[in-house]
PDB file of C-alpha atoms in Angstrom:
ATOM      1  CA  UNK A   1       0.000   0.000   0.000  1.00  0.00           C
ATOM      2  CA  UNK A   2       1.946   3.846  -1.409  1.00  0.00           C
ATOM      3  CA  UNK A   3       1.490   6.874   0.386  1.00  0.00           C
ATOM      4  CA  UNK A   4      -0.977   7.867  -2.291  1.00  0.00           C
ATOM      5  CA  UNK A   5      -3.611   4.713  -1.193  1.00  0.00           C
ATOM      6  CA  UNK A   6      -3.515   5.268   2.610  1.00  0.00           C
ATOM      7  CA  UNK A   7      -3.938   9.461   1.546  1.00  0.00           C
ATOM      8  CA  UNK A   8      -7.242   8.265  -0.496  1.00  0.00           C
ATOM      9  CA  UNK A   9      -8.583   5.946   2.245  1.00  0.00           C
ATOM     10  CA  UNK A  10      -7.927   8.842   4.949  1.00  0.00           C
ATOM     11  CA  UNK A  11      -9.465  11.741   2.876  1.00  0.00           C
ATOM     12  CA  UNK A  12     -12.057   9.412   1.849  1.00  0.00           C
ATOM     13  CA  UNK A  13     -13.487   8.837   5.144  1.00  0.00           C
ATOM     14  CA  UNK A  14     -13.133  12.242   6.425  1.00  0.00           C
ATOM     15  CA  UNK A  15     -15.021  12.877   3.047  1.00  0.00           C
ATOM     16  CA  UNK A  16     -18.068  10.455   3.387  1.00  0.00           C
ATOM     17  CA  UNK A  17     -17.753  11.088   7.575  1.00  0.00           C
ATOM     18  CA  UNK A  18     -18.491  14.702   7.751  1.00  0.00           C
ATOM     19  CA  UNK A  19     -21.102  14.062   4.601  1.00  0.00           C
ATOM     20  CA  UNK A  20     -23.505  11.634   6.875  1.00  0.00           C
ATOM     21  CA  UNK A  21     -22.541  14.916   9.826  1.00  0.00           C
ATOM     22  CA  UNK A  22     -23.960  17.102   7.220  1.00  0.00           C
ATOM     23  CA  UNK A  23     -27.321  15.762   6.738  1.00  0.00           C
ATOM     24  CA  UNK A  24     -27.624  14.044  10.631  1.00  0.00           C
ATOM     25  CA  UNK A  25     -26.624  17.483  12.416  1.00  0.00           C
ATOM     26  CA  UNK A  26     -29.915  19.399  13.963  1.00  0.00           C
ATOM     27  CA  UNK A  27     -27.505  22.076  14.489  1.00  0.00           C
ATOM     28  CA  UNK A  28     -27.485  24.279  11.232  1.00  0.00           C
ATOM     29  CA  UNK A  29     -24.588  26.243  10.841  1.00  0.00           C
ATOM     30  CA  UNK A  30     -22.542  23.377  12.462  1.00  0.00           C
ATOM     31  CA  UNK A  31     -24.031  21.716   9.249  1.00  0.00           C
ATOM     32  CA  UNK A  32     -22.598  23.855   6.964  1.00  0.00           C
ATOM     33  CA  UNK A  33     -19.390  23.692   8.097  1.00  0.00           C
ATOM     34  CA  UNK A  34     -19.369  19.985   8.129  1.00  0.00           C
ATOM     35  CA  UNK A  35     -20.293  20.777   4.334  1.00  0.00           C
ATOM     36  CA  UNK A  36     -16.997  22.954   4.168  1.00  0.00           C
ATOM     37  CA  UNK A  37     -14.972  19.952   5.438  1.00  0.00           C
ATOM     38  CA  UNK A  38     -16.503  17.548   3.354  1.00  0.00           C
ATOM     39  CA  UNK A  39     -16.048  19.741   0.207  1.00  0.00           C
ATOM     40  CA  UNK A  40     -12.153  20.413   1.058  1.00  0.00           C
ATOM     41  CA  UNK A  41     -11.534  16.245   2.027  1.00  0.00           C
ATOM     42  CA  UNK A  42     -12.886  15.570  -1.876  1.00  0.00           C
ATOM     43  CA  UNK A  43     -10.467  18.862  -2.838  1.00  0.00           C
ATOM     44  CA  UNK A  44      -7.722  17.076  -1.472  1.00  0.00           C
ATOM     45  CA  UNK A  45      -8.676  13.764  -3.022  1.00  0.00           C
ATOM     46  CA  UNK A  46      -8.393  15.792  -6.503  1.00  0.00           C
ATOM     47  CA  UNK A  47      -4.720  16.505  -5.469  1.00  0.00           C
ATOM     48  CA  UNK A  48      -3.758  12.885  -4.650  1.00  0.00           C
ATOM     49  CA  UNK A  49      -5.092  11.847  -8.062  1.00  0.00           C
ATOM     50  CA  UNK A  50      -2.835  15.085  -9.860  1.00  0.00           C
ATOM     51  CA  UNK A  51      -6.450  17.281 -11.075  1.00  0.00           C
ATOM     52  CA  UNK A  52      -4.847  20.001  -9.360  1.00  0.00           C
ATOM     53  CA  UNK A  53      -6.940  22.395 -11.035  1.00  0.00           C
ATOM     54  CA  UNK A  54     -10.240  20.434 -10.212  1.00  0.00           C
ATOM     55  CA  UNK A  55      -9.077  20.746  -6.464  1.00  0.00           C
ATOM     56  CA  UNK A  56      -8.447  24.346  -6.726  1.00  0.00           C
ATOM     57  CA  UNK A  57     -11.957  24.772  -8.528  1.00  0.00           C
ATOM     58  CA  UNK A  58     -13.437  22.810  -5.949  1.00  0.00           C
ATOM     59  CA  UNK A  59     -11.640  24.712  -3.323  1.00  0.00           C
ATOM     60  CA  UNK A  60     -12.592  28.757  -4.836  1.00  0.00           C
ATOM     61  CA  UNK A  61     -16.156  27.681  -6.533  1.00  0.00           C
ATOM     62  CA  UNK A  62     -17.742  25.405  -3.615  1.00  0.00           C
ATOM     63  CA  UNK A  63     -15.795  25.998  -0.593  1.00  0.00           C
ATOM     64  CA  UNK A  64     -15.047  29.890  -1.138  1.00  0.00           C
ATOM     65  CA  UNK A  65     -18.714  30.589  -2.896  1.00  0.00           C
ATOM     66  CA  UNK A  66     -21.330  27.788  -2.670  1.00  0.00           C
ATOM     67  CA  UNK A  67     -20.583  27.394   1.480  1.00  0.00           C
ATOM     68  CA  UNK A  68     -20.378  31.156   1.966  1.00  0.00           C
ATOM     69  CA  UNK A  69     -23.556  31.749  -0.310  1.00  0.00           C
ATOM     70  CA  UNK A  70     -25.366  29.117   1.988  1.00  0.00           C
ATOM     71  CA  UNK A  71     -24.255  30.779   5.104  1.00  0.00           C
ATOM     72  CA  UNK A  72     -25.221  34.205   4.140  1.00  0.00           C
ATOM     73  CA  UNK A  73     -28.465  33.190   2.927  1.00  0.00           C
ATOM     74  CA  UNK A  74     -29.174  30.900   6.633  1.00  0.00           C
ATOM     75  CA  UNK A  75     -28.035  34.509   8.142  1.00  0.00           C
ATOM     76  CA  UNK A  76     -30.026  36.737   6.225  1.00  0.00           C
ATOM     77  CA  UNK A  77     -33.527  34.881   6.758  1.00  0.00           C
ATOM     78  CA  UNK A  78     -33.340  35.031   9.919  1.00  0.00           C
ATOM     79  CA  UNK A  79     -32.963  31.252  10.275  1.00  0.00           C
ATOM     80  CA  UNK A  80     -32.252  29.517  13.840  1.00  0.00           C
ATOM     81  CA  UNK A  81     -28.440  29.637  14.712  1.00  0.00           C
ATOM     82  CA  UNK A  82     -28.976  26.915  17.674  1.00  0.00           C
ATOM     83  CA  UNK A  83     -29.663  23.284  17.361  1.00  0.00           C
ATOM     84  CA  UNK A  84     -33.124  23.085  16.075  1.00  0.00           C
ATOM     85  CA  UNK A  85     -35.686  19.844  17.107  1.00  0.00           C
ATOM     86  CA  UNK A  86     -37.972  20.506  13.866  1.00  0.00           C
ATOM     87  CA  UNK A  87     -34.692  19.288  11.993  1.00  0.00           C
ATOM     88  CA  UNK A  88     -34.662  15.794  13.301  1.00  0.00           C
ATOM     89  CA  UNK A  89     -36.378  13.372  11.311  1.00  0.00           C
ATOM     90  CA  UNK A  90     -36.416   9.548  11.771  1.00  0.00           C
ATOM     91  CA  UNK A  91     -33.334   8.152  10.673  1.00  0.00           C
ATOM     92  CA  UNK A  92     -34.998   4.763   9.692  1.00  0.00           C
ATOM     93  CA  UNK A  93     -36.724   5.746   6.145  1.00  0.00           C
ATOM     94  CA  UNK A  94     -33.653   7.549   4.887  1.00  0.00           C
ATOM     95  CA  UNK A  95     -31.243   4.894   5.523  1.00  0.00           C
ATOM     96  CA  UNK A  96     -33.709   2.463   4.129  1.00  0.00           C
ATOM     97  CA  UNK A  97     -33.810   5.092   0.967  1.00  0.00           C
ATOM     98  CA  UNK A  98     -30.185   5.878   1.149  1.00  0.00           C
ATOM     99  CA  UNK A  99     -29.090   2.375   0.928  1.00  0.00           C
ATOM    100  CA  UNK A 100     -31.738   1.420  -1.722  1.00  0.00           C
ATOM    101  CA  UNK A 101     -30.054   4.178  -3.593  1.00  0.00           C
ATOM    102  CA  UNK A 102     -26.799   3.338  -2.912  1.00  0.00           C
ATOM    103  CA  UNK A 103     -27.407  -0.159  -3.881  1.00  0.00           C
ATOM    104  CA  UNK A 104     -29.591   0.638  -7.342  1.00  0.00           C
ATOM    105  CA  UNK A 105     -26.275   2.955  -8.065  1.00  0.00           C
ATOM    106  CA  UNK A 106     -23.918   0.047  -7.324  1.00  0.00           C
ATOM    107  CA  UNK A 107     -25.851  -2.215  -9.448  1.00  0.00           C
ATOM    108  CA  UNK A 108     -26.507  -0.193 -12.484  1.00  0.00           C
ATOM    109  CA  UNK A 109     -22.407   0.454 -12.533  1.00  0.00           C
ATOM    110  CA  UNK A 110     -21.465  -2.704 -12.499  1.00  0.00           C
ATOM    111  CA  UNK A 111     -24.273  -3.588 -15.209  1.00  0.00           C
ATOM    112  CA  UNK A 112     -23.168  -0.599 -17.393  1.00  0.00           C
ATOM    113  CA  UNK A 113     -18.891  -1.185 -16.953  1.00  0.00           C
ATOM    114  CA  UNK A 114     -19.259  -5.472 -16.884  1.00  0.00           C
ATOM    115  CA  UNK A 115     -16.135  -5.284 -15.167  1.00  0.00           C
ATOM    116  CA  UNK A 116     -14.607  -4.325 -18.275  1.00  0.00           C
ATOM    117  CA  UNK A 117     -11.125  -2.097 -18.002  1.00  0.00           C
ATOM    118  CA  UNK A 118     -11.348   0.742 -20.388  1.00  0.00           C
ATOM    119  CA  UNK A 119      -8.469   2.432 -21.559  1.00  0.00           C
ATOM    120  CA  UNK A 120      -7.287   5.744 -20.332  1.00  0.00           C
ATOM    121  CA  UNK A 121      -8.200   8.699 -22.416  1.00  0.00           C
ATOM    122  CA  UNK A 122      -5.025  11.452 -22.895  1.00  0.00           C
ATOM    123  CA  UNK A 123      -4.223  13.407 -20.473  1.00  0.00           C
ATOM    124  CA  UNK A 124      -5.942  16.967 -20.080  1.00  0.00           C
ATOM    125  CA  UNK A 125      -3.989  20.268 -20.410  1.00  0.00           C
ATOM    126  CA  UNK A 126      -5.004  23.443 -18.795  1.00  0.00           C
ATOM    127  CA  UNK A 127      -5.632  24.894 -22.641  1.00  0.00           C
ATOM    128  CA  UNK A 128      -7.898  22.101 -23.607  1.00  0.00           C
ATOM    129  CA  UNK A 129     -10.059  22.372 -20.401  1.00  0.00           C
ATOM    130  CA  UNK A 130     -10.231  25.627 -20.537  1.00  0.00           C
ATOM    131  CA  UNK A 131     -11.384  26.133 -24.452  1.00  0.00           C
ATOM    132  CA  UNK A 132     -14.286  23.359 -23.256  1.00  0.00           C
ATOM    133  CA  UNK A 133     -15.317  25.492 -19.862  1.00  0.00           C
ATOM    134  CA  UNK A 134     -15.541  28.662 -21.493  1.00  0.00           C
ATOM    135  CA  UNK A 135     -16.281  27.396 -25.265  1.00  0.00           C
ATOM    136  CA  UNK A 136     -19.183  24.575 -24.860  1.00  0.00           C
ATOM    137  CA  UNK A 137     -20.197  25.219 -21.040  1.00  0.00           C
ATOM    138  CA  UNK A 138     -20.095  28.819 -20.700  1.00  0.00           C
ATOM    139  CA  UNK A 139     -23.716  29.052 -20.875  1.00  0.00           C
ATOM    140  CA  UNK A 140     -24.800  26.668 -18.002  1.00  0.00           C
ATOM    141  CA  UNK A 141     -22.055  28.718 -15.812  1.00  0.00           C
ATOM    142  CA  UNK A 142     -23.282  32.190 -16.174  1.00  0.00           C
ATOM    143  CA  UNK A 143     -27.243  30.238 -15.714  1.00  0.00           C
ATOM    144  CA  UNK A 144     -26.272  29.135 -12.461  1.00  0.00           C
ATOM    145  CA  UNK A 145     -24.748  32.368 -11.617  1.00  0.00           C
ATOM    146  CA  UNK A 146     -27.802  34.273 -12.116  1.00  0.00           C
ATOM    147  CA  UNK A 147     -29.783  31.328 -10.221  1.00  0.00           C
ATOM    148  CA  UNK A 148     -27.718  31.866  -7.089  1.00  0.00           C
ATOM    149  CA  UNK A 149     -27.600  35.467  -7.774  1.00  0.00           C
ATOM    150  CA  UNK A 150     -31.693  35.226  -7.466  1.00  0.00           C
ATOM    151  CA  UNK A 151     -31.969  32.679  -4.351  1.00  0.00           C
ATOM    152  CA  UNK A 152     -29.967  35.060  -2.501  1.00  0.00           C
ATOM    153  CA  UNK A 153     -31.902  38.498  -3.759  1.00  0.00           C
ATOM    154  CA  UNK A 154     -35.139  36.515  -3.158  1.00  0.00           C
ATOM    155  CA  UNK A 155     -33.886  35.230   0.323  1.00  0.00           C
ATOM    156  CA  UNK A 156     -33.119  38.960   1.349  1.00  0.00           C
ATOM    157  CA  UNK A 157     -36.415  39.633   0.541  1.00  0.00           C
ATOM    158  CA  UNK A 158     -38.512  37.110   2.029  1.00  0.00           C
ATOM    159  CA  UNK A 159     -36.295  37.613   5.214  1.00  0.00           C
ATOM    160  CA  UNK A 160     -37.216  41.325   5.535  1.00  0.00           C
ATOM    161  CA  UNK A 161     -40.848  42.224   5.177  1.00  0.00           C
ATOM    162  CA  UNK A 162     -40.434  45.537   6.131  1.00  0.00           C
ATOM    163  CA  UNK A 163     -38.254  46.085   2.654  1.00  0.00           C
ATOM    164  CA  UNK A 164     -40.791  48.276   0.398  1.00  0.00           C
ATOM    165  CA  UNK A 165     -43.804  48.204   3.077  1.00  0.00           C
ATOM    166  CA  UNK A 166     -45.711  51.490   3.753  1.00  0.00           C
ATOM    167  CA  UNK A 167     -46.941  52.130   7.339  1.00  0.00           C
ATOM    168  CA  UNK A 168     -49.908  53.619   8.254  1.00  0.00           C
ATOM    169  CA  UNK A 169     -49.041  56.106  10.914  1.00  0.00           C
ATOM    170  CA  UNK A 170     -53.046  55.877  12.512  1.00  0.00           C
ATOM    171  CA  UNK A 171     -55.331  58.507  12.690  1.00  0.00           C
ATOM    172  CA  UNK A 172     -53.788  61.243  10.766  1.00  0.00           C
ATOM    173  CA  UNK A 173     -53.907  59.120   7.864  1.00  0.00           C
ATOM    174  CA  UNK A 174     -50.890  59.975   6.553  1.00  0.00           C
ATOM    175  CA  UNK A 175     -47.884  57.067   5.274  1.00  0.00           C
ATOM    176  CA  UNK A 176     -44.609  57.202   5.349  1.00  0.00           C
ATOM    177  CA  UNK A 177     -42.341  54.628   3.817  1.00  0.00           C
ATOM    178  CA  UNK A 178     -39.634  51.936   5.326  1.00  0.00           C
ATOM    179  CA  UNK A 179     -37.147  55.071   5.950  1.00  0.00           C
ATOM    180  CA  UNK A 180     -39.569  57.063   7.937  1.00  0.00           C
ATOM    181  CA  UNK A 181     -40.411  59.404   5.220  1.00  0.00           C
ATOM    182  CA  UNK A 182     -44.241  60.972   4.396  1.00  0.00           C
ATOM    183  CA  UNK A 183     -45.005  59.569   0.731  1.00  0.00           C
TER     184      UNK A 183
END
């Protein structure tokens, strides 16, 4: 066993460990930074297995943006910081569905590969990844970019219902907007 297998086995179970902490946590934020360390184990199995630049795209797009979008977002609607009792859930259905999935997976790979060893395809430059990222999926990028753009506009929203309200002041009948101001 190299260096390389026992760095794959550790980061792998520190991968797939904080992943079941991530979805069994009642405590949210502790959640999402289970989600942090989960994303940065599988960063760090892209470095054993030499995609350095997937690692550092996982690392800067998921860890640095994805994570920090979700925490903001938790933040700004108001969501509870402490451990939470309307998170838990019984764990029996969704290990029952979790291992039926897992299972289904496992034996639609093995039905689709027959254990057959394909050969490698040539190794990826930097140039040639790049030309397909911002040649062929360019598009799907700046779609998602907008999404996340409008989950966190609309979660700024829906956590401030004072944004764009009038008041009624009472008898005089007069409004004044959010800022205090007589329209």
């Amino acid at each position: 066993m190299t260096v390389a297998d026992v760095l794959l086995l550790a980061l792998g179970v520190v991968a797939v460990g904080s992943g079941a902490l991530v979805v069994t946590s009642s405590h949210l934020v502790r959640s999402g930074f289970y989600l942090v360390v989960s994303l940065g184990a599988l960063a760090g199995l892209y470095l054993v297995l030499g995609a350095e630049l997937v690692a550092w795209v996982q690392i800067l797009v998921y860890i640095g943006a994805v994570v920090v979008l979700l925490l903001f977002a938790v933040m700004l609607t108001r969501a509870p910081i402490g451990p939470s009792a309307n998170l838990d859930r019984p764990a029996l259905p969704a290990a029952l569905v979790g291992a039926g999935a897992g299972l289904g997976l496992s034996a639609l790979f093995a039905d689709a590969f027959r254990w057959v060893r394909y050969p490698a395809p040539d190794p990826a430059t930097a140039e040639r990844m790049g030309e397909e990222i911002f040649g062929a999926w360019v598009l799907p990028f700046e779609v998602l970019s907008i999404l996340l753009l409008s989950a966190l506009v609309g979660a700024i929203i829906l956590s401030r219902p004072d944004l764009g309200a009038r008041r009624s002041t009472g008898s005089t009948g007069s409004t004044e907007n959010a800022n205090g101001v007589d329209a």
